[in-house]
mmCIF file of C-alpha atoms and ligand atoms in Angstrom:
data_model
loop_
_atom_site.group_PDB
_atom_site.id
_atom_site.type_symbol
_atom_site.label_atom_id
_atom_site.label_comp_id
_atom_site.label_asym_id
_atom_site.label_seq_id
_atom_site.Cartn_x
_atom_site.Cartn_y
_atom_site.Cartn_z
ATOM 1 C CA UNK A 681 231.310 103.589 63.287
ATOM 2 C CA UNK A 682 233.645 104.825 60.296
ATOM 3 C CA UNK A 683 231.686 104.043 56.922
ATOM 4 C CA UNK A 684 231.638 104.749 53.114
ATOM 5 C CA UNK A 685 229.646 107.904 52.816
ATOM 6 C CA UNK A 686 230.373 107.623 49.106
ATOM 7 C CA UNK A 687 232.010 104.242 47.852
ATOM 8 C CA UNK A 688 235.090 105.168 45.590
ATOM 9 C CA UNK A 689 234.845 106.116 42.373
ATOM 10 C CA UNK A 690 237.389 107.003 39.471
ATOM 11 C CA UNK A 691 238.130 110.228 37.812
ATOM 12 C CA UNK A 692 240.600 111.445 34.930
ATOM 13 C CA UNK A 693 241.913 108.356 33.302
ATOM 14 C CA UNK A 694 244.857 108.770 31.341
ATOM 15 C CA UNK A 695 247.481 105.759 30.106
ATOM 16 C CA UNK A 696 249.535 105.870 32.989
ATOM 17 C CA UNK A 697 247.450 107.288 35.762
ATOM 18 C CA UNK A 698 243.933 107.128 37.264
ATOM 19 C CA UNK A 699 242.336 108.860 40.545
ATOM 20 C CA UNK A 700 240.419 107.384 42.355
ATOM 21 C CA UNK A 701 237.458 109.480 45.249
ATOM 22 C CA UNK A 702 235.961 108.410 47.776
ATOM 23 C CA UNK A 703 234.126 109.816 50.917
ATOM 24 C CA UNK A 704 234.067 108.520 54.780
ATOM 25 C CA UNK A 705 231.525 109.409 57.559
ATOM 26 C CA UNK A 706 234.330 110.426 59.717
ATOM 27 C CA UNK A 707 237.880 112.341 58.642
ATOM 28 C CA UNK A 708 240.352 109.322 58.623
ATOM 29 C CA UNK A 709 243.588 108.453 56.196
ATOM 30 C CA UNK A 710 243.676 107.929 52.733
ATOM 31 C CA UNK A 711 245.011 104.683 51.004
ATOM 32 C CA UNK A 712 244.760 102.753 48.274
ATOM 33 C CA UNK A 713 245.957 99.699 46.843
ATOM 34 C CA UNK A 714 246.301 98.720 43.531
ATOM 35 C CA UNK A 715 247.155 95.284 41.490
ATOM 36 C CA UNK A 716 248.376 94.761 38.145
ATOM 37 C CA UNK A 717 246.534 91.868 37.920
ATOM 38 C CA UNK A 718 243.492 92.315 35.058
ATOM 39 C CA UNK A 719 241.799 89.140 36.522
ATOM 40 C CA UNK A 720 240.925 88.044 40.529
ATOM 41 C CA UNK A 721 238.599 85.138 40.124
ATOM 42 C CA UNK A 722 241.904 83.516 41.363
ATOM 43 C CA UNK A 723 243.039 85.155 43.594
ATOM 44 C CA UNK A 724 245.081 88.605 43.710
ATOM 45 C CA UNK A 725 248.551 87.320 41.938
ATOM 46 C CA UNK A 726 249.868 90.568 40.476
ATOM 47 C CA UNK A 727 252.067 93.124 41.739
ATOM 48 C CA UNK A 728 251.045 94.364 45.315
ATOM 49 C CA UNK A 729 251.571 98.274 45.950
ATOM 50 C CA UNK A 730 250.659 100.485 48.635
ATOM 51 C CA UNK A 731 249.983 104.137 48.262
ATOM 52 C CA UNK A 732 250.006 105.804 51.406
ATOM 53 C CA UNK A 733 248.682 109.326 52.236
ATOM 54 C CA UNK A 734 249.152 110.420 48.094
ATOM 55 C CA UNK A 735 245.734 112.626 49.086
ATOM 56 C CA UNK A 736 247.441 114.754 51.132
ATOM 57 C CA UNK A 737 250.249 115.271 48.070
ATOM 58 C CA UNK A 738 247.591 115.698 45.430
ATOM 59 C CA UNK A 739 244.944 117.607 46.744
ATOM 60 C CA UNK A 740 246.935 120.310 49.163
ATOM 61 C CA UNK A 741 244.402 119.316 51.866
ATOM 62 C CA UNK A 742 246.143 118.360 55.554
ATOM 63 C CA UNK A 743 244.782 114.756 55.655
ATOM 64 C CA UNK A 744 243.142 113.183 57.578
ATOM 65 C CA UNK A 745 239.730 114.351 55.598
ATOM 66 C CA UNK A 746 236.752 112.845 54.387
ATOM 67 C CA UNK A 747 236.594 113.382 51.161
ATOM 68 C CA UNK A 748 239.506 111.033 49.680
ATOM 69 C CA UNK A 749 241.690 112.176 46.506
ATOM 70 C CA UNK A 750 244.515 109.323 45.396
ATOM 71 C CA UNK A 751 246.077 109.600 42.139
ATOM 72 C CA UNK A 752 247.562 106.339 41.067
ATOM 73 C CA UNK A 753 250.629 106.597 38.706
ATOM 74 C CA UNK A 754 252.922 104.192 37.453
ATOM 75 C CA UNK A 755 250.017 102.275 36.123
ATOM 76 C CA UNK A 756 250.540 100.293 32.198
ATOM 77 C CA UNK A 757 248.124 102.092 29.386
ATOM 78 C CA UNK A 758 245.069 100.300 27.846
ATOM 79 C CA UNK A 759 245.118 97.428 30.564
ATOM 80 C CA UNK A 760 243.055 96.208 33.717
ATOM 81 C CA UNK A 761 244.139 97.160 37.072
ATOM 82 C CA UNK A 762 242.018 95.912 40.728
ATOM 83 C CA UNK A 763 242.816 98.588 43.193
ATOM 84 C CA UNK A 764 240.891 98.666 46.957
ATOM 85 C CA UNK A 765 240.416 101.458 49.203
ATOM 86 C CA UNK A 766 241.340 101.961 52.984
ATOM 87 C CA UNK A 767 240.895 104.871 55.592
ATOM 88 C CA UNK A 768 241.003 104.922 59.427
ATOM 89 C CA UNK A 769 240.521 107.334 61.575
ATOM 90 C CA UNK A 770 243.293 108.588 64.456
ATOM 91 C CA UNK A 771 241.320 106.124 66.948
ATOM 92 C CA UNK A 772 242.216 103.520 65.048
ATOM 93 C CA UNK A 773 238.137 102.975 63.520
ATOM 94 C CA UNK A 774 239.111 101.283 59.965
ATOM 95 C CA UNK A 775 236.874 100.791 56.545
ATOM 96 C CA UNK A 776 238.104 99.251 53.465
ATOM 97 C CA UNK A 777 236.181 98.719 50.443
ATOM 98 C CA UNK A 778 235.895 95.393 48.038
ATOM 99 C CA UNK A 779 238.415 95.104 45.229
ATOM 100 C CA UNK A 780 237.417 96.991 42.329
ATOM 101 C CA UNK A 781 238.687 96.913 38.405
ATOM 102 C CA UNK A 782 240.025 99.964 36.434
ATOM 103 C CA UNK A 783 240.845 100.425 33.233
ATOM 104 C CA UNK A 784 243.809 103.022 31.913
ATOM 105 C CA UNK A 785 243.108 105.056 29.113
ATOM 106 C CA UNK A 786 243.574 102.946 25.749
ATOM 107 C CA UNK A 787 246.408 104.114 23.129
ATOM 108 C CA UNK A 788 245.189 106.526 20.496
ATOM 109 C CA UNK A 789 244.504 104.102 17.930
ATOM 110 C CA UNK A 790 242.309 101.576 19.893
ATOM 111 C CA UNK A 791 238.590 101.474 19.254
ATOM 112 C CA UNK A 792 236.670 102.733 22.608
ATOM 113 C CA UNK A 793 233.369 103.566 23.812
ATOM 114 C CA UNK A 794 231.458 106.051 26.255
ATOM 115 C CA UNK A 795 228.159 106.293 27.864
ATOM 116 C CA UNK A 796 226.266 110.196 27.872
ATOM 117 C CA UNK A 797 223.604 110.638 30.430
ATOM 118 C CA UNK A 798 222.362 113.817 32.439
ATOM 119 C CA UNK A 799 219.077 114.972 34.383
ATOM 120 C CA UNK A 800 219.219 112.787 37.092
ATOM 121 C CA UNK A 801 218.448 115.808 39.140
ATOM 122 C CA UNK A 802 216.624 118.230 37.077
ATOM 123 C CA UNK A 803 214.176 115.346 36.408
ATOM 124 C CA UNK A 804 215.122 111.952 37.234
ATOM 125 C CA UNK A 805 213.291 109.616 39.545
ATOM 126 C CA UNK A 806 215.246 107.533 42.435
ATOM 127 C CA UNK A 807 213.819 104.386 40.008
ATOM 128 C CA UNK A 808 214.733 105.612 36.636
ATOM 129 C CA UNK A 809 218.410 106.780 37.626
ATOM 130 C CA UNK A 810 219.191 103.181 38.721
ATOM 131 C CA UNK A 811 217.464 101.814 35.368
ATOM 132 C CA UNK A 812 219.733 103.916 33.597
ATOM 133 C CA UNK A 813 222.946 103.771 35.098
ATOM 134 C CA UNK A 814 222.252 99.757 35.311
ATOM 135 C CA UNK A 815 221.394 99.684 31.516
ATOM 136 C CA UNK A 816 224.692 101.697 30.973
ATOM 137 C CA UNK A 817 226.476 99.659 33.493
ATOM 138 C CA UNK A 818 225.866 96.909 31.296
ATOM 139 C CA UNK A 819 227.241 98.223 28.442
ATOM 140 C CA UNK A 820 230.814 98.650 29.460
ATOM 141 C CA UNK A 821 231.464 101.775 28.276
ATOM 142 C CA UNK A 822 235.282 103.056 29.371
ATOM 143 C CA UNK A 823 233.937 106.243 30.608
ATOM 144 C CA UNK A 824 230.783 108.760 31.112
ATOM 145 C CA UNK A 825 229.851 112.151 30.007
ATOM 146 C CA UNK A 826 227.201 113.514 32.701
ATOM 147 C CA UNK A 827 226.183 116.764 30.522
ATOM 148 C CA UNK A 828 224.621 118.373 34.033
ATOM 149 C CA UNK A 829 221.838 118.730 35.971
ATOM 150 C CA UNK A 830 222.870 115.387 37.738
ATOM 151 C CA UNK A 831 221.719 116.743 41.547
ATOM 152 C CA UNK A 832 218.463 118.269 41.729
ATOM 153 C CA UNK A 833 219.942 121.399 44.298
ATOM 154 C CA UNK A 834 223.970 121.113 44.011
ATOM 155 C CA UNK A 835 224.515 123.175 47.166
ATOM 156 C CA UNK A 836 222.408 120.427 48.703
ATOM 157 C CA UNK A 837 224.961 117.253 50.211
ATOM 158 C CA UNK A 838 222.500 115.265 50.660
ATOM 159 C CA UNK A 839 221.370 115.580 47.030
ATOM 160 C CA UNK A 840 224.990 114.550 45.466
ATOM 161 C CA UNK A 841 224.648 110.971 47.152
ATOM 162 C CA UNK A 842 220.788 110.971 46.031
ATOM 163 C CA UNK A 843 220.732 111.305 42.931
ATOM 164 C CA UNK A 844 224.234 110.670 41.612
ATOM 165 C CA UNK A 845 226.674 108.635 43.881
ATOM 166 C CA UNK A 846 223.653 106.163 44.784
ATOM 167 C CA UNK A 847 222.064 105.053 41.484
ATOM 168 C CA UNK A 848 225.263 104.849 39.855
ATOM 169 C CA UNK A 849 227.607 102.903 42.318
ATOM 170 C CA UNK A 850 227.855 99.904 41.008
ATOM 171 C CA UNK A 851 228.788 101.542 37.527
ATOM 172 C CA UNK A 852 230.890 104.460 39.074
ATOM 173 C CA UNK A 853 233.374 102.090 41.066
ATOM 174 C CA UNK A 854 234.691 101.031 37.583
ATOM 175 C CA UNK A 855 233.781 103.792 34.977
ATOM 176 C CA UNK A 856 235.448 107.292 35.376
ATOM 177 C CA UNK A 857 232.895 110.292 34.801
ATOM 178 C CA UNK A 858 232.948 113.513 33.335
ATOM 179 C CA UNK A 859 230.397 115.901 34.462
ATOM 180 C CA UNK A 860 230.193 119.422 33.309
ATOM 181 C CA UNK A 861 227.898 121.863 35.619
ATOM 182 C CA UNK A 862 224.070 122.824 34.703
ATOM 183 C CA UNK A 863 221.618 124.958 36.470
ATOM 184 C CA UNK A 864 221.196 122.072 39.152
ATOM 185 C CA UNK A 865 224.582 121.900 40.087
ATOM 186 C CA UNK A 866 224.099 126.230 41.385
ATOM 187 C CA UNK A 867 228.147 126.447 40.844
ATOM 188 C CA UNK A 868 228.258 124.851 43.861
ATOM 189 C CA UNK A 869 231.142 124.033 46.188
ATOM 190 C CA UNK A 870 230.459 120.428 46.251
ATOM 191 C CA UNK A 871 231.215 120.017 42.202
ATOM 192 C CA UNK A 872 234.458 121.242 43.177
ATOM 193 C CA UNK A 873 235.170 119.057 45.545
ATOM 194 C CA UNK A 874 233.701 115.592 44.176
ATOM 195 C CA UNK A 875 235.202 116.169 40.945
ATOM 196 C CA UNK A 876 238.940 115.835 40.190
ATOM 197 C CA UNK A 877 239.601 117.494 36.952
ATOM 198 C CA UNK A 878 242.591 119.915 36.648
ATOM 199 C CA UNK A 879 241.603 123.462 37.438
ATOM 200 C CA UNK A 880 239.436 125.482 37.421
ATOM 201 C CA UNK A 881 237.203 122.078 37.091
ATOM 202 C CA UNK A 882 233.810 123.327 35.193
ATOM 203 C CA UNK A 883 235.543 123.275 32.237
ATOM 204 C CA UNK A 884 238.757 121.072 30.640
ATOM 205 C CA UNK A 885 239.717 118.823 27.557
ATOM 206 C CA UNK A 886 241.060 115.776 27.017
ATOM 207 C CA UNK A 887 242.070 113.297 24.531
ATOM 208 C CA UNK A 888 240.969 109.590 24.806
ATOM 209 C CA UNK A 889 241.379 106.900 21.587
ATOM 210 C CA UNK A 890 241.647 109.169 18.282
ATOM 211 C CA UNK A 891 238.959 111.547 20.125
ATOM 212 C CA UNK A 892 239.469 115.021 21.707
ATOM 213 C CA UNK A 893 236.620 116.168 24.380
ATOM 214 C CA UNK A 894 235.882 119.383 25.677
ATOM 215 C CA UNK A 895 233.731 119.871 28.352
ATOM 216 C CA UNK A 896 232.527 123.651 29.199
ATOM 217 C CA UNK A 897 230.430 125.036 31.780
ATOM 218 C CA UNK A 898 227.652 126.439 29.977
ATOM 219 C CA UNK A 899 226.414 128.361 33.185
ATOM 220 C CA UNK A 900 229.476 130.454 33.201
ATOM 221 C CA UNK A 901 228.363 131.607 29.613
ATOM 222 C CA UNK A 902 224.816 132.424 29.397
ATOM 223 C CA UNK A 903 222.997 132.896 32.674
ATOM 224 C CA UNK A 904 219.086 131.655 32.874
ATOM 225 C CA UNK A 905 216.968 133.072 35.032
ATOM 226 C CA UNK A 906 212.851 133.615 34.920
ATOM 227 C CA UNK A 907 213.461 137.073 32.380
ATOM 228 C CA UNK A 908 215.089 134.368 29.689
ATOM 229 C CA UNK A 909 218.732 133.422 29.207
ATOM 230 C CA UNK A 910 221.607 136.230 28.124
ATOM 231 C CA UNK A 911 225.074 136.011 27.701
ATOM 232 C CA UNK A 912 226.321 137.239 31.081
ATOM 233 C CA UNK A 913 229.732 138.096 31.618
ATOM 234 C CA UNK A 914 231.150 135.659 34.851
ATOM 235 C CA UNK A 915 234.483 134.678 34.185
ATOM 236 C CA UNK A 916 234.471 137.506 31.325
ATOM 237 C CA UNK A 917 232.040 136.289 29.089
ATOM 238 C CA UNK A 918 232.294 134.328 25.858
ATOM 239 C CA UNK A 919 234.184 136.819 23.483
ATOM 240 C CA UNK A 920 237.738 136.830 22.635
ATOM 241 C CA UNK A 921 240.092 137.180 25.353
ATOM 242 C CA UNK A 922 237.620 134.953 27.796
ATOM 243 C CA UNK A 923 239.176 132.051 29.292
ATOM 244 C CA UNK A 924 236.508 129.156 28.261
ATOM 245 C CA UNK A 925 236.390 131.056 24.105
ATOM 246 C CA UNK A 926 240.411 131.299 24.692
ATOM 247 C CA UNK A 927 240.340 127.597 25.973
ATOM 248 C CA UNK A 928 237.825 126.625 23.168
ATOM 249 C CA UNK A 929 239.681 128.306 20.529
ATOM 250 C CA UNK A 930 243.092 126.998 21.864
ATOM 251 C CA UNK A 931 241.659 123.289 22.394
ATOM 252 C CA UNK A 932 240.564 123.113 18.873
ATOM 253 C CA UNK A 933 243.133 124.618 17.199
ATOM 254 C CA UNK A 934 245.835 122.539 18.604
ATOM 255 C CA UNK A 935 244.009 119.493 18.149
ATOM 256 C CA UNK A 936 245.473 116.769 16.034
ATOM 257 C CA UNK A 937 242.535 114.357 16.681
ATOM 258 C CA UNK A 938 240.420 112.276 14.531
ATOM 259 C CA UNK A 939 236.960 113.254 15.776
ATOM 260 C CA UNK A 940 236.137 116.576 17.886
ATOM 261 C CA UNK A 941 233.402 116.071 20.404
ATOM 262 C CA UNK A 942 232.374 119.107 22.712
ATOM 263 C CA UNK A 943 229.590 118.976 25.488
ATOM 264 C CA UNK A 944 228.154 121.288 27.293
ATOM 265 C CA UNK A 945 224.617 121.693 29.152
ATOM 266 C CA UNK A 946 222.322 124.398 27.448
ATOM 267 C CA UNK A 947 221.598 123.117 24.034
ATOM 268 C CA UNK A 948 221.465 125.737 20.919
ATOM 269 C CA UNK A 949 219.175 123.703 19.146
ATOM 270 C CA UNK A 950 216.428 121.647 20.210
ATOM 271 C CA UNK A 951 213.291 121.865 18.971
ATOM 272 C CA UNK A 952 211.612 121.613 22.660
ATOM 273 C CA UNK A 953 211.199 124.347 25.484
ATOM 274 C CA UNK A 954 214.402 125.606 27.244
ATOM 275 C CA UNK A 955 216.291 125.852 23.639
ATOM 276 C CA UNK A 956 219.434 128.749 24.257
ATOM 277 C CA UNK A 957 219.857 130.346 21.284
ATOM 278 C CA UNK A 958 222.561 132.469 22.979
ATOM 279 C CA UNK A 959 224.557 129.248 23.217
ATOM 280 C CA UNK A 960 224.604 129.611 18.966
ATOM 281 C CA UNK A 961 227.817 131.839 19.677
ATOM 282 C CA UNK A 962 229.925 129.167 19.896
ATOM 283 C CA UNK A 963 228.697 127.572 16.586
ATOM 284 C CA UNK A 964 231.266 129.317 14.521
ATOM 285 C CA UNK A 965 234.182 128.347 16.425
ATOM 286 C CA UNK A 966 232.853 124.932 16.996
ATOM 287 C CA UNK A 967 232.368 124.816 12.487
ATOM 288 C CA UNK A 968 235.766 126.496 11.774
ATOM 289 C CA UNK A 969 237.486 123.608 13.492
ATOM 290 C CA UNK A 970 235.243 120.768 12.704
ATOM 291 C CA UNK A 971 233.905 119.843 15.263
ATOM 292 C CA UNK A 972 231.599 116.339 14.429
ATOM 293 C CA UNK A 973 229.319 116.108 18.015
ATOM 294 C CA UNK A 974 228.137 118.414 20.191
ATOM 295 C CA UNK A 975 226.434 116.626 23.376
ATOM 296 C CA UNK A 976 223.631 119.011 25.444
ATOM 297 C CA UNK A 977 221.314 118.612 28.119
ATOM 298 C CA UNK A 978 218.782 120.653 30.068
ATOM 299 C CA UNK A 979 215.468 119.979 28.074
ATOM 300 C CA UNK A 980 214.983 117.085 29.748
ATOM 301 C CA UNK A 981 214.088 114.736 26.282
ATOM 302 C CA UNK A 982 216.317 113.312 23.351
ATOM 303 C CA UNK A 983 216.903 114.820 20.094
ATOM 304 C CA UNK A 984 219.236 114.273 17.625
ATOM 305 C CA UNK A 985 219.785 117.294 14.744
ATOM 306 C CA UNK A 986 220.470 117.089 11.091
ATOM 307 C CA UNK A 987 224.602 117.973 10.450
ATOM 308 C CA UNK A 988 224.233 121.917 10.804
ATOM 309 C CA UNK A 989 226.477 124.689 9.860
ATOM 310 C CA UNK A 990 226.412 128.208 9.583
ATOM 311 C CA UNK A 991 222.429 127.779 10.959
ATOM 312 C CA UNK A 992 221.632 125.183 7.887
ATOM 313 C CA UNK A 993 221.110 121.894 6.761
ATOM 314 C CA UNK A 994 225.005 120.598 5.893
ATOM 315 C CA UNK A 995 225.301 116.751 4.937
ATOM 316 C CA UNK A 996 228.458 116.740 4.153
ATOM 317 C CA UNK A 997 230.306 119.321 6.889
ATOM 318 C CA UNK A 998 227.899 120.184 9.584
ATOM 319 C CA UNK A 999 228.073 119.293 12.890
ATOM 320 C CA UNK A 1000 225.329 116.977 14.873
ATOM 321 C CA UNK A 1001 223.856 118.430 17.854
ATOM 322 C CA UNK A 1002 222.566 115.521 20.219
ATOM 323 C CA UNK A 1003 220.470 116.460 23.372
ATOM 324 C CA UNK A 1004 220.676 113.633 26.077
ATOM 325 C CA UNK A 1005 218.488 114.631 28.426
ATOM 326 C CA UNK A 1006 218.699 111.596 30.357
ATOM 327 C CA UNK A 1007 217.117 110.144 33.019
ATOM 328 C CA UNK A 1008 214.211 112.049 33.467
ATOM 329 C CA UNK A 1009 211.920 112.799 30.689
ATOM 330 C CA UNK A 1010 209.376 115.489 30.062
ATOM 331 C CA UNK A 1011 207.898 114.969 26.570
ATOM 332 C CA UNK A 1012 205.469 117.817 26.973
ATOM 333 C CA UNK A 1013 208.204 119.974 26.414
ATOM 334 C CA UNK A 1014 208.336 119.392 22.976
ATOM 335 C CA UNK A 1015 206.944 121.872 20.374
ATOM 336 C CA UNK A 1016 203.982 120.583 18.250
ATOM 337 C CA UNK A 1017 205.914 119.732 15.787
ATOM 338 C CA UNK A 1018 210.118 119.208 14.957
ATOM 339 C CA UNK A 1019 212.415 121.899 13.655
ATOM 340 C CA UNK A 1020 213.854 121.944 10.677
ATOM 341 C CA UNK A 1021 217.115 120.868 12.473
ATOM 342 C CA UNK A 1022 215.342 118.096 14.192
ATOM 343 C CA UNK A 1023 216.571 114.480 12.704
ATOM 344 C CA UNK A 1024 214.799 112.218 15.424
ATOM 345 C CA UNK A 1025 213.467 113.085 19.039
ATOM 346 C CA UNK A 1026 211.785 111.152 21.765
ATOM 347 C CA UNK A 1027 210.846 112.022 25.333
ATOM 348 C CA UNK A 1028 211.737 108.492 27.539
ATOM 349 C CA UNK A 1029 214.451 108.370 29.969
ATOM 350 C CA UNK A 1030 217.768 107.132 28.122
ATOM 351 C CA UNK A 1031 221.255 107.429 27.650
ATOM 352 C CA UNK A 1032 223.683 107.212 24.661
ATOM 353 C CA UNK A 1033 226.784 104.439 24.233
ATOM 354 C CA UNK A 1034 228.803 105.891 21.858
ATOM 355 C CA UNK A 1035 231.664 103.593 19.794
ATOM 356 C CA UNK A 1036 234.296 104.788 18.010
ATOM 357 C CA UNK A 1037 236.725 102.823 16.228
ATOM 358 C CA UNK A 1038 239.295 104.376 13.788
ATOM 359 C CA UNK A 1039 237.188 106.475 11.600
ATOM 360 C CA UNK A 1040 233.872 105.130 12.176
ATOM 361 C CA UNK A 1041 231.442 106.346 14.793
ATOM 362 C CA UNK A 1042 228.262 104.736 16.289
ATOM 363 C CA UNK A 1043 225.654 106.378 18.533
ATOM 364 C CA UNK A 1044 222.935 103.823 19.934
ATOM 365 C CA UNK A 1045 220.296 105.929 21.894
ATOM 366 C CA UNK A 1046 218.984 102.850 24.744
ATOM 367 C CA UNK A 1047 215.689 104.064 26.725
ATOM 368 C CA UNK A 1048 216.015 102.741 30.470
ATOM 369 C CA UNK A 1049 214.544 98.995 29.577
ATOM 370 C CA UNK A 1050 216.957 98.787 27.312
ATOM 371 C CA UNK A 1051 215.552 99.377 24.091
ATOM 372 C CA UNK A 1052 217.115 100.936 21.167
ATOM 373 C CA UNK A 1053 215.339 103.973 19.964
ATOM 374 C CA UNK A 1054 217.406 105.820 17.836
ATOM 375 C CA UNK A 1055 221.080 105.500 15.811
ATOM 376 C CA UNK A 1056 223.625 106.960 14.041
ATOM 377 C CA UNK A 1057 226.619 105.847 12.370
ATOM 378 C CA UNK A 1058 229.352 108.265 11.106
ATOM 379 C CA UNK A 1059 232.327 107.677 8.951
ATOM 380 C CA UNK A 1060 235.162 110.322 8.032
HETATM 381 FE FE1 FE2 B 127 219.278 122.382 33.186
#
């Protein structure tokens, strides 16, 4: 029997186009069909469109497959869309999902928010990954940053289901992610093929709102291995003339964005084991073009620095590390006591809803009952 061995989810919103993933038990078609409509309580009474086969377009692969890629286009910025999912196989075996919402990207002066989370694999129980992505789910943020480490062994299959595509469904069929690899995820070929960012994947930008994000693959920096981490030289390092300091350098500079926001998995400050100093290479860069939020992971705990630049306290131009280490928690990790860099910290399973509207910023750090533990509020 043909069945969802992942229900869809959607991936790299912008205003006109969204793609939505999904993955059957069996190789079948790809299709998907979307409405205009924002509302269905009554009924599906927008435009009707069919998008036939667009997987095989998109992706290069010779459908049928089961791992589904459709990019819709065509689709009206800031608004509410219901789109529904279809596949069947060349005997004729059909599954089709429920109707589903998603939202386009919102223009760049619209307030907007986003959900942070990580861990659900490095740490992460099956219960406290569902608390999590329920509590987020609840939230309504227009999009995730996974900061890595969200499978336990990424070369695993099983795992990706487990610990990601499980706990999170209900949020995931609505909310585009955007992970960036950790340890967990071992480079593996399954990253590449869940996610649907534009090449080479691990690492990209984009602009949502007033905001520009970078994501970078932190494992393709510094490798971290039982001798200690070191700046390793995959993908040629981190020095001038490397693609993800050329990309970082190039994203920045060009950027005409209100806030900067860059996340990445191994955090260069925490004051917890597992800290990378190596990672402090990028700090320069990251000051010189004022950068306001750096997101990490890996130390499986969350801590929020002090602004910092040039390794010191800076109120009024440094930049505020935040390490969400998500949905697992190992508090014995910390050191006995904070760093000088260390604002507030707390070992609990959580996640971060971020707001940003105009030039005011909010951070609300929400443990996995729901309470608030920590906040920040930033204005430019
Ligand atoms: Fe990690």
């Amino acid at each position: 029997m043909l069945t969802f061995a992942k229900q869809p989810y959607l991936q790299w919103p912008t205003q006109e186009t969204m793609t939505v993933v999904w993955e059957t038990s069996e190789p079948a078609s790809s299709e998907v069909n979307v409405w205009d409509t924002a509302r269905v309580h009554s009924g599906l009474d927008g435009r009707f469109r069919t998008l036939d086969d667009s997987a095989r377009k998109i992706t290069g692969h010779t459908p049928p497959d089961r791992i589904h890629r459709v990019t819709l286009t065509g689709l009206r910025p800031e608004t509410t869309h219901h789109y529904r999912v279809r596949s069947v196989t060349a005997t004729g075996e059909t599954v089709e999902s429920a109707v589903y919402p998603l939202k386009t990207a919102v223009n760049d002066d619209t307030p907007f928010s986003f959900g942070v989370t990580s861990e659900m694999g490095g740490s992460g129980t099956d219960a406290y990954n569902r608390e999590v992505f329920e509590q987020m789910r609840m939230r309504r943020p227009d999009f995730l940053l996974l900061v890595g480490d969200a499978v336990n062994r990424g070369t695993h299959y099983d795992d990706w289901a487990r610990y990601l595509f499980v706990p999170a469904e209900a949020l995931l069929t609505h909310t585009p992610f955007y992970l960036v690899p950790g340890n967990h995820e071992e480079n593996a070929e399954w990253f590449y093929r869940y996610v649907a960012y534009p090449d080479p994947k691990n690492y990209y930008a984009f602009r949502y709102g007033n905001t520009h994000f970078i994501g970078l693959d932190s494992t393709a920096i510094v490798v971290y291995d039982k001798s200690g981490p070191r700046l390793i030289e995959r993908d040629g390092g981190f020095r001038p003339g490397a693609p993800q300091y050329e990309f970082l350098v190039n994203e920045l500079a060009s950027s005409t964005a209100t806030w900067k926001i860059v996340f990445f998995h191994y955090p260069p400050y925490i004051s917890a084991d597992y800290q990378v100093d190596e990672m402090r290479a990028l700090c320069p860069i990251m000051e010189a073009y004022g950068v306001d939020i750096v997101f990490n992971s890996h130390t499986i705990v969350y801590e929020r620095s002090h602004p910092i630049r040039g390794d010191r306290l800076d109120l009024k131009n440094g930049i505020t590390y935040v390490v969400a280490g998500g949905a697992g928690m190992r508090p014995q990790w910390f050191h006995h006591k904070k760093a000088w860099h260390t604002a507030f910290s707390l070992g609990t399973p959580h996640f971060l809803h971020v707001s940003v509207a105009g030039t005011r910023l909010e951070l609300h750090a929400i443990d996995y009952e729901g309470r608030l533990f920590d906040m920040m509020v930033r204005e430019k």
